[in-house]
Coordinates of C-alpha atoms and ligand atoms in Angstrom, one line a residue:
M19 CA 110.0 110.9 132.4
T20 CA 113.1 113.0 131.9
I21 CA 116.2 111.3 130.7
P22 CA 118.9 111.5 133.5
E23 CA 121.8 113.7 132.7
P24 CA 124.5 111.0 133.2
V25 CA 122.8 108.9 130.5
L26 CA 122.7 111.9 128.2
R27 CA 126.4 112.4 128.8
E28 CA 127.2 108.7 128.0
L29 CA 125.2 109.0 124.8
R30 CA 127.1 112.2 123.8
D31 CA 130.3 110.3 124.5
I32 CA 129.3 107.4 122.2
V33 CA 128.8 109.7 119.2
G34 CA 131.4 112.4 119.9
P35 CA 131.0 116.2 119.5
A36 CA 130.0 115.9 115.8
G37 CA 127.3 113.3 116.5
Y38 CA 124.7 115.1 118.5
L39 CA 122.6 118.3 118.6
D40 CA 121.2 119.7 121.8
Q41 CA 120.5 123.4 121.0
P42 CA 116.8 124.2 120.4
D43 CA 117.4 126.0 117.1
E44 CA 119.6 123.0 115.8
M45 CA 117.1 120.4 116.9
E46 CA 114.1 122.3 115.4
P47 CA 114.0 120.6 112.0
Y48 CA 113.9 117.1 113.7
L49 CA 110.9 117.9 115.9
A50 CA 108.0 118.4 113.5
D51 CA 106.8 116.2 110.7
H52 CA 106.7 117.2 107.1
R53 CA 103.0 117.9 107.1
R54 CA 103.2 119.8 110.4
L55 CA 100.6 117.5 112.0
Y56 CA 102.8 116.7 114.9
R57 CA 105.3 118.4 117.1
G58 CA 107.6 116.7 119.6
A59 CA 110.4 117.5 122.0
T60 CA 113.7 115.9 122.9
P61 CA 116.7 116.7 124.9
L62 CA 119.1 115.3 122.3
V63 CA 119.2 114.5 118.6
L64 CA 121.8 111.7 118.0
R65 CA 123.5 111.6 114.7
P66 CA 125.8 108.4 114.8
D67 CA 128.1 107.8 111.9
S68 CA 128.5 104.0 112.2
T69 CA 126.6 100.8 112.9
E70 CA 128.7 100.3 116.0
Q71 CA 127.6 103.7 117.4
V72 CA 123.9 102.9 116.7
A73 CA 124.4 99.6 118.5
A74 CA 126.0 101.3 121.5
I75 CA 123.2 103.8 121.7
L76 CA 120.5 101.2 121.6
A77 CA 122.2 99.0 124.2
L78 CA 122.3 101.9 126.6
C79 CA 118.8 103.1 125.8
N80 CA 117.5 99.6 126.3
E81 CA 119.2 99.3 129.7
H82 CA 117.6 102.6 130.8
R83 CA 114.3 102.0 129.0
I84 CA 114.6 105.2 126.9
G85 CA 112.4 105.5 123.8
V86 CA 114.3 106.0 120.5
V87 CA 112.8 107.5 117.4
P88 CA 114.7 106.7 114.2
Q89 CA 114.6 109.5 111.6
G90 CA 115.6 109.5 108.0
G91 CA 114.8 112.5 105.7
N92 CA 111.7 113.3 107.8
T93 CA 109.5 113.4 104.7
G94 CA 107.1 110.8 106.0
Y95 CA 103.4 111.5 105.9
C96 CA 102.2 109.8 109.2
G97 CA 104.3 111.4 111.9
G98 CA 106.3 108.2 112.3
A99 CA 109.6 110.1 112.8
T100 CA 108.4 112.7 115.3
P101 CA 109.2 112.1 119.0
S102 CA 106.5 112.5 121.7
A103 CA 105.8 115.9 123.1
D104 CA 106.9 115.1 126.7
G105 CA 110.6 115.1 125.9
S106 CA 111.1 111.5 127.1
Q107 CA 112.3 110.1 123.7
L108 CA 115.5 110.6 121.8
V109 CA 115.7 111.2 118.0
L110 CA 118.2 109.1 116.2
S111 CA 119.0 110.6 112.8
L112 CA 120.7 108.4 110.3
S113 CA 121.7 111.3 108.1
R114 CA 125.5 110.9 108.7
M115 CA 125.4 107.3 107.6
K116 CA 125.5 108.0 103.9
R117 CA 128.2 105.8 102.5
I118 CA 127.7 103.6 99.5
R119 CA 129.6 100.6 100.9
A120 CA 129.8 98.6 97.7
L121 CA 128.4 98.6 94.2
D122 CA 128.8 95.5 92.0
A123 CA 127.6 96.2 88.5
L124 CA 128.1 92.6 87.4
D125 CA 125.9 91.4 90.3
Y126 CA 123.4 94.2 89.8
S127 CA 123.5 95.1 93.4
M128 CA 124.7 97.8 95.8
V129 CA 125.1 98.1 99.5
A130 CA 124.1 101.6 100.8
E131 CA 123.9 102.9 104.3
A132 CA 120.5 103.9 105.7
G133 CA 121.2 107.6 105.6
C134 CA 121.9 107.7 101.8
V135 CA 119.4 110.0 100.2
L136 CA 117.4 108.3 97.5
A137 CA 118.6 110.6 94.8
Q138 CA 122.2 109.8 95.8
V139 CA 121.6 106.1 95.4
R140 CA 119.9 106.6 92.1
A141 CA 122.8 108.7 90.9
A142 CA 125.4 106.1 92.1
A143 CA 123.5 103.4 90.2
E144 CA 123.4 105.6 87.0
A145 CA 127.1 106.3 87.2
A146 CA 127.6 102.5 87.1
D147 CA 125.3 102.3 84.1
R148 CA 122.5 100.8 86.2
L149 CA 119.1 101.8 87.5
F150 CA 117.8 101.9 91.1
P151 CA 114.2 102.3 90.2
L152 CA 112.5 103.6 93.4
N153 CA 111.4 107.2 92.7
L154 CA 109.3 109.6 94.8
G155 CA 108.6 113.3 94.8
S156 CA 110.8 113.4 97.9
A157 CA 113.8 111.7 96.3
G158 CA 116.0 114.7 97.0
S159 CA 115.5 114.4 100.8
C160 CA 114.1 111.0 101.8
Q161 CA 116.6 108.3 102.8
I162 CA 117.0 104.6 102.0
G163 CA 116.4 103.7 105.7
G164 CA 113.1 105.7 105.6
N165 CA 112.2 104.2 102.3
L166 CA 112.7 100.7 103.7
S167 CA 111.0 101.5 107.0
T168 CA 107.9 102.8 105.2
N169 CA 108.2 100.3 102.4
A170 CA 107.8 103.3 100.0
G171 CA 105.9 103.1 96.7
G172 CA 106.2 106.0 94.3
T173 CA 106.0 106.3 90.6
A174 CA 107.6 103.1 89.2
V175 CA 105.8 100.5 91.3
L176 CA 103.9 99.2 88.3
R177 CA 107.0 98.0 86.7
Y178 CA 109.5 97.4 89.5
G179 CA 107.5 97.0 92.7
V180 CA 107.5 98.7 96.1
M181 CA 110.7 99.1 98.1
R182 CA 110.4 95.6 99.6
E183 CA 110.8 94.2 96.2
L184 CA 114.0 96.2 95.5
V185 CA 116.0 94.8 98.5
L186 CA 118.2 91.8 98.8
G187 CA 119.2 92.2 102.4
V188 CA 119.4 94.5 105.4
E189 CA 121.6 95.3 108.4
V190 CA 119.6 96.0 111.5
V191 CA 120.5 97.0 115.0
L192 CA 118.1 95.4 117.3
A193 CA 116.6 97.1 120.4
D194 CA 119.1 95.5 122.7
G195 CA 122.0 96.6 120.6
R196 CA 122.8 93.4 118.8
V197 CA 123.5 93.7 115.1
L198 CA 121.6 91.5 112.7
D199 CA 123.6 91.1 109.5
L200 CA 121.4 90.0 106.6
L201 CA 123.3 92.0 104.1
A202 CA 124.5 89.2 101.8
P203 CA 123.2 90.2 98.3
L204 CA 121.6 86.8 97.6
R205 CA 118.7 86.3 95.3
K206 CA 118.1 82.8 96.7
N207 CA 118.4 81.9 100.3
N208 CA 116.0 79.4 101.9
A209 CA 118.1 78.6 104.9
G210 CA 115.4 79.2 107.6
Y211 CA 112.9 81.9 108.3
D212 CA 113.4 85.0 106.2
L213 CA 113.7 87.8 108.8
R214 CA 114.5 90.6 106.4
D215 CA 110.9 91.4 105.6
V216 CA 109.9 91.9 109.2
F217 CA 112.0 95.1 109.4
I218 CA 110.8 96.5 106.0
G219 CA 107.7 98.6 106.6
A220 CA 108.1 98.4 110.4
E221 CA 108.6 102.2 110.7
G222 CA 111.4 101.9 113.2
T223 CA 109.3 100.0 115.8
L224 CA 111.4 96.8 115.6
G225 CA 115.0 98.0 115.2
V226 CA 117.1 100.5 113.3
I227 CA 118.0 99.7 109.8
T228 CA 121.6 100.8 109.2
A229 CA 122.3 99.5 105.7
A230 CA 120.7 97.6 102.8
S231 CA 121.7 95.5 99.8
L232 CA 119.7 96.9 96.9
K233 CA 118.7 95.4 93.6
L234 CA 119.9 97.2 90.5
F235 CA 118.5 96.9 87.0
P236 CA 119.6 97.7 83.5
R237 CA 119.6 101.4 82.8
P238 CA 116.8 102.4 80.5
R239 CA 118.2 103.6 77.2
T240 CA 114.8 104.4 75.6
V241 CA 112.3 106.4 77.6
E242 CA 109.1 107.7 76.1
T243 CA 106.8 110.0 78.0
A244 CA 103.3 111.2 77.1
L245 CA 100.5 113.1 78.7
A246 CA 97.0 111.9 77.6
A247 CA 93.9 113.9 78.2
L248 CA 91.1 111.6 79.2
P249 CA 87.3 111.6 79.9
G250 CA 88.0 110.1 83.4
T251 CA 89.5 107.3 85.5
E252 CA 87.7 104.4 83.7
A253 CA 89.2 105.4 80.4
A254 CA 92.6 105.7 82.2
I255 CA 92.5 102.1 83.4
E256 CA 91.5 100.8 80.0
L257 CA 94.3 102.8 78.4
L258 CA 96.8 101.3 80.9
A259 CA 95.7 97.8 80.1
R260 CA 96.1 98.5 76.4
L261 CA 99.5 100.0 76.8
R262 CA 100.8 97.1 78.9
D263 CA 99.7 94.7 76.3
A264 CA 100.9 96.7 73.3
S265 CA 104.3 97.4 74.8
G266 CA 105.1 94.0 76.1
D267 CA 104.7 95.3 79.7
L268 CA 107.2 98.2 79.3
V269 CA 105.0 100.8 81.1
T270 CA 107.0 102.1 84.1
S271 CA 104.7 104.8 85.3
F272 CA 101.0 105.6 84.9
E273 CA 99.9 108.5 87.0
L274 CA 96.4 110.0 87.1
L275 CA 95.9 113.8 87.4
P276 CA 92.4 115.1 87.5
R277 CA 91.8 118.6 86.1
V278 CA 91.3 120.0 89.6
A279 CA 94.8 118.8 90.6
V280 CA 96.3 120.4 87.5
E281 CA 94.5 123.6 88.3
L282 CA 95.8 123.7 91.8
A283 CA 99.3 123.2 90.5
L284 CA 98.9 125.9 87.9
I285 CA 97.7 128.4 90.6
H286 CA 100.1 127.5 93.4
V287 CA 103.3 126.3 91.8
P288 CA 105.3 128.6 89.6
G289 CA 106.9 126.9 86.6
T290 CA 103.9 124.6 85.8
A291 CA 102.0 125.0 82.6
D292 CA 98.7 123.8 81.2
P293 CA 99.6 121.0 78.9
F294 CA 96.9 121.5 76.3
D295 CA 95.1 124.6 74.9
R296 CA 91.9 123.6 76.5
P297 CA 91.0 121.9 79.8
Y298 CA 90.1 118.2 80.0
P299 CA 88.5 116.2 82.8
A300 CA 91.6 114.1 83.6
Y301 CA 95.2 113.3 82.4
A302 CA 97.4 110.3 82.5
L303 CA 101.2 110.8 82.7
I304 CA 102.5 107.8 81.0
E305 CA 106.1 106.5 80.8
L306 CA 107.4 103.6 78.9
A307 CA 111.0 102.5 79.1
S308 CA 113.3 99.9 77.6
A309 CA 116.8 98.9 78.4
R310 CA 117.4 98.6 74.7
I311 CA 117.7 101.4 72.2
D312 CA 114.2 100.9 70.8
P313 CA 112.8 103.3 68.2
E314 CA 109.6 101.2 68.1
L315 CA 108.7 102.2 71.6
R316 CA 107.6 105.6 70.5
Q317 CA 105.5 104.2 67.7
V318 CA 103.8 101.7 70.1
L319 CA 102.9 104.6 72.4
E320 CA 101.7 106.8 69.5
R321 CA 99.7 104.0 67.9
T322 CA 98.0 103.0 71.1
L323 CA 97.1 106.6 71.9
A324 CA 95.9 107.2 68.4
Q325 CA 93.6 104.1 68.6
A326 CA 92.2 105.2 71.9
L327 CA 91.7 108.7 70.5
E328 CA 89.7 107.3 67.6
A329 CA 87.6 105.3 70.0
G330 CA 86.9 108.5 72.1
R331 CA 88.7 107.0 75.1
V332 CA 91.5 109.5 74.9
L333 CA 90.6 113.2 74.1
D334 CA 94.1 114.5 73.2
A335 CA 97.6 113.5 73.7
A336 CA 101.1 115.0 73.7
L337 CA 104.3 112.9 73.5
A338 CA 107.3 114.5 75.0
A339 CA 109.5 115.8 72.2
S340 CA 112.4 116.7 74.4
L341 CA 113.9 116.2 77.9
A342 CA 112.5 119.6 78.8
Q343 CA 109.0 118.6 77.9
R344 CA 109.3 115.3 79.7
E345 CA 110.5 117.2 82.8
A346 CA 107.6 119.7 82.5
F347 CA 105.1 116.8 82.5
W348 CA 106.7 115.4 85.6
R349 CA 106.9 118.8 87.3
L350 CA 103.2 119.1 86.9
R351 CA 102.6 115.7 88.5
E352 CA 105.1 116.2 91.3
S353 CA 103.8 119.7 92.1
I354 CA 100.4 118.4 93.3
P355 CA 101.3 117.7 97.0
K356 CA 102.8 121.1 97.2
A357 CA 99.9 122.8 95.4
Q358 CA 97.4 121.1 97.7
R359 CA 99.4 122.2 100.7
R360 CA 99.4 125.8 99.5
A361 CA 95.6 125.6 98.8
G362 CA 95.0 125.2 102.5
A363 CA 94.1 122.3 104.8
S364 CA 93.6 119.0 103.1
L365 CA 92.1 115.7 104.1
K366 CA 94.3 112.8 102.8
H367 CA 93.4 109.2 102.2
D368 CA 96.3 107.0 100.8
V369 CA 94.3 104.1 99.6
S370 CA 94.5 101.1 97.3
V371 CA 92.1 98.7 95.7
P372 CA 92.6 96.3 92.9
V373 CA 93.3 98.3 89.7
G374 CA 90.2 97.0 88.0
A375 CA 88.0 98.3 90.8
L376 CA 89.6 101.7 91.0
A377 CA 87.2 103.7 88.9
R378 CA 84.1 102.4 90.7
F379 CA 85.7 102.9 94.0
E380 CA 86.6 106.5 93.2
R381 CA 83.0 107.2 92.1
E382 CA 81.6 105.8 95.3
A383 CA 84.2 107.5 97.5
T384 CA 83.5 110.8 95.8
A385 CA 79.8 110.5 96.4
V386 CA 80.4 109.5 100.1
A387 CA 82.8 112.3 100.7
L388 CA 80.7 115.0 99.0
A389 CA 77.6 113.9 101.0
I390 CA 79.6 114.8 104.2
C391 CA 81.5 117.7 102.8
P392 CA 79.4 119.4 100.1
G393 CA 81.5 121.8 98.0
A394 CA 84.8 120.2 98.8
R395 CA 87.3 119.8 96.0
I396 CA 88.0 116.1 95.4
V397 CA 91.7 115.9 94.5
S398 CA 91.9 112.2 93.7
Y399 CA 95.2 111.4 91.9
G400 CA 98.2 109.3 91.9
H401 CA 99.8 106.0 91.1
V402 CA 96.7 104.4 89.6
G403 CA 98.8 102.0 87.6
D404 CA 99.4 100.0 90.8
G405 CA 95.9 100.5 92.1
S406 CA 96.6 103.3 94.5
L407 CA 94.9 106.7 94.8
H408 CA 95.6 109.7 96.9
F409 CA 91.9 110.4 97.5
N410 CA 92.3 113.9 99.0
L411 CA 89.9 116.7 99.7
S412 CA 90.7 120.4 99.5
P413 CA 88.7 123.5 100.5
S414 CA 86.9 125.5 97.8
A415 CA 85.2 128.9 97.4
S416 CA 82.1 127.3 99.0
L417 CA 83.8 125.2 101.7
S418 CA 86.3 126.8 104.1
A419 CA 89.4 125.0 105.3
Q420 CA 87.9 125.1 108.8
A421 CA 84.6 123.5 107.7
L422 CA 86.6 120.8 105.9
L423 CA 88.7 120.0 108.9
A424 CA 85.7 119.9 111.1
R425 CA 84.5 116.9 109.1
E426 CA 87.8 115.1 109.0
E427 CA 86.9 112.2 111.2
Q428 CA 83.6 111.6 109.5
V429 CA 85.1 111.6 106.0
R430 CA 87.9 109.4 107.1
R431 CA 85.5 106.8 108.6
A432 CA 83.3 106.8 105.5
V433 CA 86.2 106.5 103.0
H434 CA 88.1 103.9 105.0
D435 CA 84.9 101.9 105.5
L436 CA 84.4 101.9 101.8
V437 CA 88.0 100.8 101.3
A438 CA 87.4 97.9 103.7
R439 CA 84.4 96.8 101.7
Y440 CA 86.7 96.6 98.6
R441 CA 89.2 94.7 100.7
G442 CA 91.6 97.5 99.9
S443 CA 94.2 99.2 102.1
F444 CA 93.7 102.4 104.1
S445 CA 97.5 102.8 103.8
A446 CA 98.7 102.0 100.4
E447 CA 102.2 103.5 100.7
H448 CA 102.6 106.0 103.5
G449 CA 102.5 103.7 106.5
I450 CA 100.9 104.0 109.9
G451 CA 103.1 106.1 112.1
Q452 CA 100.9 107.8 114.7
L453 CA 98.4 109.2 112.3
K454 CA 96.8 105.8 111.4
R455 CA 97.4 103.8 114.5
D456 CA 93.8 103.8 115.4
E457 CA 92.9 102.9 111.8
L458 CA 95.1 99.9 112.0
A459 CA 93.6 98.8 115.3
R460 CA 90.2 99.2 113.8
Y461 CA 90.6 97.5 110.4
A462 CA 93.4 95.0 110.7
D463 CA 92.5 91.3 111.1
P464 CA 92.7 90.5 114.9
V465 CA 94.9 87.5 114.3
R466 CA 97.3 89.6 112.4
L467 CA 97.3 92.3 115.0
A468 CA 98.0 89.7 117.7
L469 CA 101.0 88.4 115.7
M470 CA 102.3 91.9 115.2
R471 CA 102.2 92.5 119.0
S472 CA 103.9 89.2 119.6
L473 CA 106.7 90.1 117.2
K474 CA 107.1 93.5 118.8
Q475 CA 107.3 91.9 122.3
A476 CA 109.9 89.4 121.0
L477 CA 112.1 91.9 119.3
D478 CA 111.6 94.9 121.6
P479 CA 110.5 93.6 125.0
N480 CA 111.2 96.9 126.8
G481 CA 109.3 98.9 124.1
I482 CA 112.1 101.4 123.4
M483 CA 111.8 101.3 119.6
N484 CA 109.7 104.2 118.3
P485 CA 107.1 104.0 121.1
G486 CA 103.6 105.0 120.2
K487 CA 103.9 104.3 116.5
V488 CA 102.1 101.7 114.5
L489 CA 100.7 99.6 117.4
Ligands
LIG507 P1 111.2 109.5 107.7 O1 110.1 110.4 107.5 O2 112.4 110.1 108.4 O3 110.7 108.3 108.6 C1 109.7 107.5 108.2 C2 109.5 106.3 109.2 O4 110.6 105.4 109.1 C3 109.5 106.7 110.6 O5 108.6 105.9 111.3 C4 110.9 106.5 111.1 O6 111.0 106.3 112.5 C5 111.3 105.3 110.3 N1 112.7 105.3 109.9 C6 113.4 106.2 109.2 N2 114.7 105.7 109.0 C7 114.8 104.6 109.7 C8 115.8 103.6 109.8 N3 117.0 103.8 109.3 N4 115.6 102.5 110.6 C9 114.4 102.3 111.1 N5 113.3 103.2 111.0 C10 113.5 104.3 110.3 N6 105.9 108.0 99.8 C11 105.6 107.0 99.0 O7 105.5 105.9 99.4 N7 105.3 107.3 97.7 C12 105.4 108.5 97.1 O8 105.1 108.7 96.0 C13 105.7 109.6 98.0 N8 105.8 110.8 97.5 C14 106.1 111.8 98.4 C15 106.3 113.1 97.9 C16 106.6 114.2 98.7 C17 106.7 115.5 98.1 C18 106.8 113.9 100.1 C19 107.2 115.0 101.0 C20 106.7 112.6 100.6 C21 106.4 111.6 99.8 N9 106.2 110.3 100.2 C22 105.9 109.3 99.4 C23 106.4 110.0 101.7 C24 107.9 109.8 102.1 O9 108.8 110.5 101.4 C25 108.3 108.4 102.1 O10 107.5 107.7 103.0 C26 109.7 108.1 102.4 O11 110.0 106.7 102.2 C27 110.1 108.5 103.9 O12 111.5 108.5 104.0 P2 112.3 109.4 105.0 O13 113.7 109.1 105.0 O14 111.9 110.8 104.9 O15 111.7 108.8 106.4
LIG508 C1 102.5 111.6 95.9 O1 102.2 110.6 95.3 C2 102.8 111.4 97.4 O2 102.7 112.7 95.4 C3 102.0 112.5 98.3 O3 102.6 110.1 97.9 C4 100.6 112.2 98.3 O4 100.1 114.4 99.2 C5 99.7 113.2 99.0 O5 98.6 112.9 99.2
LIG509 ZN1 102.1 108.7 96.3

């Protein structure tokens, strides 16, 4: 279906000349996803700058049954922000809605528009001597609306929780153009059903999030970072448990990096350096933080690592002695997605199981994957502190990218079946989008799926919100 020109004209009028793009070269960045798995087409990219404009756009699109694809920073991993290829859907970019509407340091809260880039929100909190703790490798481009809509995880979940846990309220424009104002920054509110959570993680299929009340936290004044060399994942999980105990639960990040991931980063990403003078099977990037000035924190970290070293459960360790060294550790970690991309095609599985079962799961998943793809490089890394793993496969000297891709479906089935046996998740943090829609249909509890469909029908009876995604 092509969108009639008079409707396109009305849409242009709603947003004004600065609020749309319609030239092919201008629209290009909005039409493919970050991983280049999907490519779409659209006659118009709308860039409203107010909730009222979003409301007017949705009311009109609902009347004419036109599909709308909300887009934030377009860093998502599942093709959720890419329109269909037939040109029948509009892209609605939130990037001009980037005002911080309010920040109340006393209340530890802030109201940010959906198009605020995550780094901007973190900086605004810091300027007020507060912390907004969500942090991802894409912080410089992803937006609060995208973070909410994917219920993003990242590197501080262990301490602060996923995006859902960092939100007090949202403002949403519903499919018919009505504005649902749930922005009040209340920590307690039991007056009826809590609708806020329905829109978080909905990937734009139930409405457009236009703003959010975010929780702020005391700004950390002591941060200690270390890189520990380890015999493997099992030792990592033990170390994490010890550190949580010894520090009084002050571990903010605990990221696992297997040697193969470090090597990919060293080869493909300039500015990364081998952290020790010899290779080790795995590494944990550990961060402890306290809101107090706390000289003991470093000692706790040192002592715990020394004890584990003595027990042979840590093989070497380096505590960051400067901000530059801390940044170098993080650069190594955050370079892995880029390194994997540069190493050629990759098969990605964004999975979670209970933390205690993670090492066993990883062993079994590795065996299963290698049985299908002998010679593949298993690049299994990530936020193990919260039970999630990016269980990814890369090509190697003995397995071409083409051969790897040819087995994608078989590996996916085997890994996700294994996840299901652990009662884990086949989408720990990246969502469903279009990439995992069939996986959701396959693995989700049928009662839950039926409820999700009812909810979609109730909130978007004409199916205009991000059609073809999630369900
Ligand atoms: P987009 O990609 O633009 O959109 C994502 C989905 O949300 C789409 O379905 C879109 O339609 C919908 N959407 C966007 N804005 C709105 C809105 N205002 N209202 C309604 N729907 C909307 N993710 C993690 O969870 N943890 C990580 O550690 C992590 N690390 C990453 C590292 C890198 C280098 C990259 C490139 C990505 C990473 N991601 C990670 C994935 C991604 O950055 C996150 O999912 C992020 O939250 C997406 O935000 P975005 O603004 O780019 O959303
Ligand atoms: C990360 O943790 C991101 O770095 C990306 O979630 C994961 O590329 C991936 O598999
Ligand atoms: Zn991740």
